[in-house]
Coordinates of C-alpha atoms and ligand atoms in Angstrom, one line a residue:
X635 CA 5.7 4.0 16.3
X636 CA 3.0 1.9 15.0
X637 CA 2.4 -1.2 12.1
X638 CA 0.1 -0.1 9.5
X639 CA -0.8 -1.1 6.1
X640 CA 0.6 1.5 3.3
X641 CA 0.6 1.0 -0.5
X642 CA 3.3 3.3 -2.6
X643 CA 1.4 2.5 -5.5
X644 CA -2.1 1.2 -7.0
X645 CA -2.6 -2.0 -7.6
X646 CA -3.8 -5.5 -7.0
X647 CA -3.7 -6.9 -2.8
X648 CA 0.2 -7.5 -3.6
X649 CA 0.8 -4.0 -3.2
X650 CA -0.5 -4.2 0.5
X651 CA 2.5 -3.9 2.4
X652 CA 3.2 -3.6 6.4
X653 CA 5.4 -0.8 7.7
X654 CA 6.3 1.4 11.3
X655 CA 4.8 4.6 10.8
X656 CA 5.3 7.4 13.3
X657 CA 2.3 8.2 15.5
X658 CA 3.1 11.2 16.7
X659 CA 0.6 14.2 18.6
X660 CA -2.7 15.0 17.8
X661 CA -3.4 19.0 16.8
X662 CA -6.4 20.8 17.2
X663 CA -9.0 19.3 16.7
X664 CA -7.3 15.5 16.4
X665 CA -7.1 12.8 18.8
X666 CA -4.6 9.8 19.2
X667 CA -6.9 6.4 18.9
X668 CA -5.1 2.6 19.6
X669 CA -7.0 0.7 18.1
X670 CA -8.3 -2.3 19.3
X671 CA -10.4 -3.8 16.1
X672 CA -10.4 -2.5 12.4
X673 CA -13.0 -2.8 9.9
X674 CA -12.4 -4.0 6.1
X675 CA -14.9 -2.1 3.4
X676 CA -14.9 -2.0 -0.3
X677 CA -13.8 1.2 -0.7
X678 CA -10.7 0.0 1.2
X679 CA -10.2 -2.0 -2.3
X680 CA -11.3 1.0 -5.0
X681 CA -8.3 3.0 -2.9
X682 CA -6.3 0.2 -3.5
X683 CA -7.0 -0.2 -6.6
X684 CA -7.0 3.2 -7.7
X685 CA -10.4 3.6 -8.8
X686 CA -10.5 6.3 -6.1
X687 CA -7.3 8.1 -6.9
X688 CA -5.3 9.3 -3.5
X689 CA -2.3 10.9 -2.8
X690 CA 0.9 7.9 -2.1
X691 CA 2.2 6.4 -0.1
X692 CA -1.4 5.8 1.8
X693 CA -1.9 4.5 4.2
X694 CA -5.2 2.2 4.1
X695 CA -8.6 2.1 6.2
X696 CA -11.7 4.1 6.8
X697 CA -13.1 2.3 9.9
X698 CA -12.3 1.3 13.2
X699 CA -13.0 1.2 17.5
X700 CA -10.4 1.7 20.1
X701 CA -9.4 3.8 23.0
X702 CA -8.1 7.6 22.9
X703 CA -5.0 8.2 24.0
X704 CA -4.7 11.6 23.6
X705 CA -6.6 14.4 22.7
X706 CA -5.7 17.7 20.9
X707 CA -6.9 21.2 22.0
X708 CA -10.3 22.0 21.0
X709 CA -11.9 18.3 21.0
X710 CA -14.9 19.1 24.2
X711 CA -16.9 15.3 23.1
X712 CA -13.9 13.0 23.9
X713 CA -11.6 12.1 26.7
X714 CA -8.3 10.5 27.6
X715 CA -9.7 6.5 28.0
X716 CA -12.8 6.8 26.0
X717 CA -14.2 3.7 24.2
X718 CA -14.6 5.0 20.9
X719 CA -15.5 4.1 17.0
X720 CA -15.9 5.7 13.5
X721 CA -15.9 5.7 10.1
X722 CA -14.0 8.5 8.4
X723 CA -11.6 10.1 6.0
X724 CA -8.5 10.3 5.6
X725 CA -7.7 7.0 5.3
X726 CA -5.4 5.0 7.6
X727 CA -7.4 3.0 10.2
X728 CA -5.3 0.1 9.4
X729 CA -3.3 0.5 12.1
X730 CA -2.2 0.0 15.5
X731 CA -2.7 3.7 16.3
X732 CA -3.3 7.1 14.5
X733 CA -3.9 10.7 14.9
X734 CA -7.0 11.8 13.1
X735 CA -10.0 14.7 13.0
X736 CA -11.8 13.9 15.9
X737 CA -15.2 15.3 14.0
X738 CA -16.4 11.6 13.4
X739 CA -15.1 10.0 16.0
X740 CA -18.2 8.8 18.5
X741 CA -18.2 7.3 21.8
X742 CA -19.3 3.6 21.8
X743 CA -22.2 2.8 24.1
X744 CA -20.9 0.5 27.3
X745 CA -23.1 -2.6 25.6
X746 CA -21.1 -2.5 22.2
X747 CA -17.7 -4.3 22.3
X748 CA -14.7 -3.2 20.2
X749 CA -15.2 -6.3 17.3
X750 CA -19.0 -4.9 16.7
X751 CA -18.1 -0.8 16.8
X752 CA -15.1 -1.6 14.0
X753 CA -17.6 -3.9 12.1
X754 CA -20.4 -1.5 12.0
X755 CA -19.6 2.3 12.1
X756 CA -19.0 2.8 8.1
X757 CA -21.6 -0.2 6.9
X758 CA -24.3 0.6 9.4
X759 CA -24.2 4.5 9.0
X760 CA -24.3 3.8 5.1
X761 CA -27.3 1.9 6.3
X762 CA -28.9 4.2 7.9
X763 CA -29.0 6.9 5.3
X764 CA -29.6 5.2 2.8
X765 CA -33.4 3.7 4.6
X766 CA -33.7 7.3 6.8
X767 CA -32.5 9.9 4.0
X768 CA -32.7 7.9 -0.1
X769 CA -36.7 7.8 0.1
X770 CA -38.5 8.6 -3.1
X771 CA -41.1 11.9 -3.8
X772 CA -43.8 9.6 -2.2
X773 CA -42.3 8.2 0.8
X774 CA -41.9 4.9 2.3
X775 CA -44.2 2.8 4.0
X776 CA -44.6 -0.2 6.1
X777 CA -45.2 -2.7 3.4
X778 CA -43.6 -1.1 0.2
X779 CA -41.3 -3.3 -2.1
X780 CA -37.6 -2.2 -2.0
X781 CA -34.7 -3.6 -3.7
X782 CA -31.1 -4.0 -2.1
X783 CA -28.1 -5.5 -4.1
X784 CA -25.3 -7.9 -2.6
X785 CA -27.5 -8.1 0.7
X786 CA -25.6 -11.0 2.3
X787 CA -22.4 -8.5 2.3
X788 CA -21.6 -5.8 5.0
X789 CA -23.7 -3.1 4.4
X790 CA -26.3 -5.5 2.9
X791 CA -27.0 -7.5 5.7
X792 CA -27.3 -4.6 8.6
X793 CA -29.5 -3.5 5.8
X794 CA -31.8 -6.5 5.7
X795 CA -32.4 -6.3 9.2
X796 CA -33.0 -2.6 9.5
X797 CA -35.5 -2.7 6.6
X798 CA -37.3 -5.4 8.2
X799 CA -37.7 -2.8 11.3
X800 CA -38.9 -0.2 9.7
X801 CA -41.8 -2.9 8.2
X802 CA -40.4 -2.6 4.5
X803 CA -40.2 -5.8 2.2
X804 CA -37.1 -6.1 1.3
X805 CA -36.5 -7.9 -2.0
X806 CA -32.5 -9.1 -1.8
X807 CA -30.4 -10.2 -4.4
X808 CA -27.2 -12.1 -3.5
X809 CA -24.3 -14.1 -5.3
X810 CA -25.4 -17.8 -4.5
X811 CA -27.6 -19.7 -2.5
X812 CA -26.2 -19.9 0.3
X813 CA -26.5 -16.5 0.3
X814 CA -29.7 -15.7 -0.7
X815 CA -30.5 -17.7 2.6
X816 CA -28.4 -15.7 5.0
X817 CA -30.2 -12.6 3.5
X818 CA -33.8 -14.3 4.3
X819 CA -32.3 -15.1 7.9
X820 CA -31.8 -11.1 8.2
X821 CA -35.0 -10.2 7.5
X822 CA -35.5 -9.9 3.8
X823 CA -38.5 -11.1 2.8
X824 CA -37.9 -12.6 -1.0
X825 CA -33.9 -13.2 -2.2
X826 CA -32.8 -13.4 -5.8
X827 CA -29.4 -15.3 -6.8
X828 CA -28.8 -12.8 -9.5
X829 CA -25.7 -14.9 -10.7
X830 CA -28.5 -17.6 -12.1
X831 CA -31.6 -15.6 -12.7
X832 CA -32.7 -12.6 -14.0
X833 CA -33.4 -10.7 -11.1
X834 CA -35.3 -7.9 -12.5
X835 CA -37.9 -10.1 -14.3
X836 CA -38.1 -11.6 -10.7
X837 CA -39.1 -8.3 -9.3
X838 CA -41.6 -7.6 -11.8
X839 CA -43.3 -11.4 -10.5
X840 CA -43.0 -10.8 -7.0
X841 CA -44.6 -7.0 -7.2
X842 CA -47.0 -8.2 -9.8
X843 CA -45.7 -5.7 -12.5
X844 CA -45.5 -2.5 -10.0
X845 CA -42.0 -2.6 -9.6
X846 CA -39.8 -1.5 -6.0
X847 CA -40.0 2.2 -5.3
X848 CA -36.5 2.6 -4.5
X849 CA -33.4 0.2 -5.1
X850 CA -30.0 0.2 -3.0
X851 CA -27.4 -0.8 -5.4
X852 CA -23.8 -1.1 -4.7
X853 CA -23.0 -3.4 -7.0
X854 CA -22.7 -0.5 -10.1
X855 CA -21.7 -1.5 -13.4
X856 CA -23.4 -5.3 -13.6
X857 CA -27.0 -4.4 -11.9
X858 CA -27.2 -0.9 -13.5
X859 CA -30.0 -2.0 -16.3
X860 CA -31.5 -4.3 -14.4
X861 CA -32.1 -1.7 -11.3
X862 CA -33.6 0.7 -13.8
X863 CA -35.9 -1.6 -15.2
X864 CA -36.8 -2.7 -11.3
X865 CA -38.4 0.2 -10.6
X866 CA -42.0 1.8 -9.8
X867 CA -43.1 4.4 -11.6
X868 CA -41.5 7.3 -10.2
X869 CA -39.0 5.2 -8.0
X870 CA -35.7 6.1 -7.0
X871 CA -33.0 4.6 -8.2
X872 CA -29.7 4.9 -5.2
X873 CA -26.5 4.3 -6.4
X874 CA -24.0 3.8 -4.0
X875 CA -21.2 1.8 -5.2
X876 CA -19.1 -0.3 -7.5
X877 CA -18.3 -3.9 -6.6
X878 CA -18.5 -4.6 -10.3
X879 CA -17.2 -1.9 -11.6
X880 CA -18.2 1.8 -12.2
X881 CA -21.9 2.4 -13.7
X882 CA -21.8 3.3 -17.3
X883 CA -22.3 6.5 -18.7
X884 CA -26.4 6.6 -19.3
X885 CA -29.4 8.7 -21.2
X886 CA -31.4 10.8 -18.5
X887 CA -34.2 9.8 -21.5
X888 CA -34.0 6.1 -20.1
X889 CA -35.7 7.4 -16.8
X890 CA -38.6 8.9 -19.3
X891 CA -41.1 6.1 -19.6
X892 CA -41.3 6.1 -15.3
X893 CA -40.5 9.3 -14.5
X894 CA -38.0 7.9 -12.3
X895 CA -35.1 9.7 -10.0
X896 CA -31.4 8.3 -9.9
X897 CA -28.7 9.6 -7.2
X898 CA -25.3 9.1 -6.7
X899 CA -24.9 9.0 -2.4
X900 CA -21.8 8.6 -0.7
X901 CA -21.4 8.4 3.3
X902 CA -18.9 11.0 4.1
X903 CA -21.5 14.0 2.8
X904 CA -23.7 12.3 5.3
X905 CA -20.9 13.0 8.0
X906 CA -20.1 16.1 7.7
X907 CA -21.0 17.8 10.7
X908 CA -20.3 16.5 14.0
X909 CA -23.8 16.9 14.8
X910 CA -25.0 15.2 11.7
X911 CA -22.3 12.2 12.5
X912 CA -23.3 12.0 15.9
X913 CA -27.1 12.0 15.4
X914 CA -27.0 9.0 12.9
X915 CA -24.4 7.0 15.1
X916 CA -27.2 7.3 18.1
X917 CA -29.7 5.7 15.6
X918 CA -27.2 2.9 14.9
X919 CA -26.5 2.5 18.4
X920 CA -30.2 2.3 19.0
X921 CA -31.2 -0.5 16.8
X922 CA -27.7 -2.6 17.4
X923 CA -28.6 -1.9 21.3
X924 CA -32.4 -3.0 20.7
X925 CA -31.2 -5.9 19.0
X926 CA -33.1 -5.4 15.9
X927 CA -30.1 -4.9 14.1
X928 CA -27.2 -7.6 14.6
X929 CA -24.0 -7.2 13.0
X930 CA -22.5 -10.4 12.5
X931 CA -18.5 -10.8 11.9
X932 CA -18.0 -13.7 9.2
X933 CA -14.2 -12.9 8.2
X934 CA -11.3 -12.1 11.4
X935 CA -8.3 -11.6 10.1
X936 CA -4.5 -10.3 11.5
X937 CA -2.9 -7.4 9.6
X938 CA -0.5 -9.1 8.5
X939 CA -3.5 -11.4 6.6
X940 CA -3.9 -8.1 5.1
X941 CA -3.5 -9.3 0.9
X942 CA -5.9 -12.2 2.0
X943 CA -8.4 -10.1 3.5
X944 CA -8.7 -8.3 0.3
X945 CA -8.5 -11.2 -2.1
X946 CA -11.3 -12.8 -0.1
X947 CA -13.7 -9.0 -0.3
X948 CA -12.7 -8.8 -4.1
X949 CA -13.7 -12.3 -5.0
X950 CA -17.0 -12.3 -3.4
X951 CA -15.7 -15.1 -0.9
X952 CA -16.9 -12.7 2.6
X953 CA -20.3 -12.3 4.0
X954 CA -21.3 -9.9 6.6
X955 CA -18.8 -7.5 8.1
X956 CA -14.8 -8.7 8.1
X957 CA -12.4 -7.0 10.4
X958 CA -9.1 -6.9 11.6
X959 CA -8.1 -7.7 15.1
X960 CA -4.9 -6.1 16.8
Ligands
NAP2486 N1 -21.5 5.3 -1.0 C1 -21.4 4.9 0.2 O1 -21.7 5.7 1.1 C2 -20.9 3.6 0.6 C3 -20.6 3.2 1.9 C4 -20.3 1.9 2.2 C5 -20.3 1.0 1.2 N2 -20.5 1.4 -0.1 C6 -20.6 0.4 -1.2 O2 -21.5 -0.6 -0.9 C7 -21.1 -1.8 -1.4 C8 -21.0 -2.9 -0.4 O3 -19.9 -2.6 0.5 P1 -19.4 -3.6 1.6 O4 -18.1 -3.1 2.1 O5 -20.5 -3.9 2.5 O6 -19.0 -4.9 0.7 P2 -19.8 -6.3 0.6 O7 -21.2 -6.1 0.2 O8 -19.5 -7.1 1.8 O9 -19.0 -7.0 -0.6 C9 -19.3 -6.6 -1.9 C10 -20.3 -7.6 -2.5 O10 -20.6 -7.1 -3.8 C11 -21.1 -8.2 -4.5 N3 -20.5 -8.2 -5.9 C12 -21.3 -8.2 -7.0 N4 -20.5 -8.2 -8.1 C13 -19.2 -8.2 -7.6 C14 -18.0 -8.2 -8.3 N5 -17.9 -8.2 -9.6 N6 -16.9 -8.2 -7.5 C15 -16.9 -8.1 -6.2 N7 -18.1 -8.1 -5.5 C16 -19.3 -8.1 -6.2 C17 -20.6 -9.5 -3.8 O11 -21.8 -10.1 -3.2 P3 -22.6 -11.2 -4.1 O12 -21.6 -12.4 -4.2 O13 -23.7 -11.5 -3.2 O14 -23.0 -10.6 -5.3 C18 -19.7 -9.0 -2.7 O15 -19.7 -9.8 -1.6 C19 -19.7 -1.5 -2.2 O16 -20.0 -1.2 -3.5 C20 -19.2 -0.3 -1.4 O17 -18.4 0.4 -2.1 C21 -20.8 2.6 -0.4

């Protein structure tokens, strides 16, 4: 038996509630994981909420790091004792232990500890397709303008530094100030508070009327018009979320006057494959292990915190990665 964090039904954080699940064996293909730290994402919340409609009762939680326990027949990359971490479906990382797939599980390098591998396996591998796989017809280079929403937040900040790697200017746009500076910290090289100015008029000052060739926006419904009118002529315009709420239904005509792309990415066609998981986790590794990329943990909470945890995500309160610790 294990704690976890189920909900019955969707709702607001109230409907967060601890239980005992049963564990039980892993199956082919599965291993047993006890986990030892838990990561907190926004999808966790559009679960919650129901804006991603699952099958109840769920139980919550796409990301964590522990150590197998057991491992079913037909898993060859993992081991009994293996210090492991991954983002992945079905949800239910919320816990002390689980069974699950063992397709996206990945062994964690002896130089990353439990905290980092639970804070950075869904954010950073979002990261790193979106900068390695979302480019535009032309390309990137060193030097282009791109544009990345709520940078201060999880996948926003690993972002900031990872751009900054790869030599792109990273414009930010954050929800205050204090923000705004975190994301400068992390590598981004101008940072809009898009809660008191009009960020896209910003972008059109700061790449003298050119506009970014690609913008990373998570934030959906608020920042949809705005990205749109960001962009280059012929940029690419990556959707990848809904902090806001869902992007409106729009005109393929509005992309006319730039002849500009728009995408809707999610991580989990990313990860796949095995092969595919494991080849962008060894990037990750690589630029957490470098030190190029940091992954900073503002927000620790207990389960039991868990309706917290989820008040503080929704109301913008959080920077960086938040996780759980067991
Ligand atoms: N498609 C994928 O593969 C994928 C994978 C991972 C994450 N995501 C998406 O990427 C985004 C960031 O995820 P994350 O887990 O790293 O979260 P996060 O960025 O740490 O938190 C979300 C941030 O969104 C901003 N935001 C703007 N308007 C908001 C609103 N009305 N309500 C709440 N937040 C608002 C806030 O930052 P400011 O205060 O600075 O505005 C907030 O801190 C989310 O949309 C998430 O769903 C997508």
């Amino acid at each position: 038996m294990a704690i976890a964090v189920q909900i019955s039904r969707n709702g607001g954080p109230e409907v967060l509630e601890l239980v005992q699940v049963e564990v039980g064996e892993p199956g082919p293909g599965e291993v047993r994981i006890v986990h030892k730290a838990v990561g907190l994402n926004f999808i966790d919340i559009y679960q919650r909420s129901g804006l991603y409609a699952l099958p109840m009762p769920l139980n919550l939680g796409m990301e964590a790091a522990g150590v197998v326990e057991a491992v079913g027949e037909g898993v060859t990359h993992l081991r009994v004792g293996d210090r492991v971490a991954y983002a992945s479906n079905p949800p239910g990382s919320y816990s002390e232990a689980r069974v699950m797939p063992a397709m996206c599980v990945c062994r964690l390098p002896d130089g990353i500890d439990f905290e980092t591998g639970a804070a950075m396996m869904l954010k950073g591998l979002t990261a790193q397709y979106l900068l390695k796989k979302c480019k535009p017809v032309e390309g990137l280079q060193p030097g282009d303008h791109v544009l990345f929403h709520a940078a201060a937040g999880g996948v926003g900040l690993i972002a900031c530094q990872w751009a900054k790697a790869l030599g792109l200017e990273l414009i930010a746009t954050a929800g205050s100030d204090e923000k705004c500076a975190l994301a400068l910290a992390h590598g981004a090289v101008h940072a809009i508070n898009y809660r008191e100015e009009d960020f896209a008029r910003r972008v059109q000052e700061i790449t003298v009327g050119r506009g970014v060739k690609v913008v990373y926006d998570g934030v959906g419904k608020d920042t949809w018009e705005g990205s749109l009118a960001s962009l280059a002529r012929f940029g690419l315009m990556v959707s990848f979320g809904n902090a806001s709420g869902p992007v409106p239904a729009f005109a393929p005509a509005q992309l006319a006057a730039k002849s500009a792309y728009v995408t809707r990415q999610t991580l989990f066609t990313h990860i796949a494959s095995r092969e595919a998981t494991q080849a962008m986790a060894d990037d990750l590794f690589s630029v957490v292990q470098s030190g190029a990329v940091k992954i900073q943990i503002a927000q620790r909470y207990a389960l039991a915190e868990v309706q917290q945890a989820h008040r503080d995500l929704e109301a913008r309160r959080t920077t960086a990665s938040s996780i759980f610790t067991l």
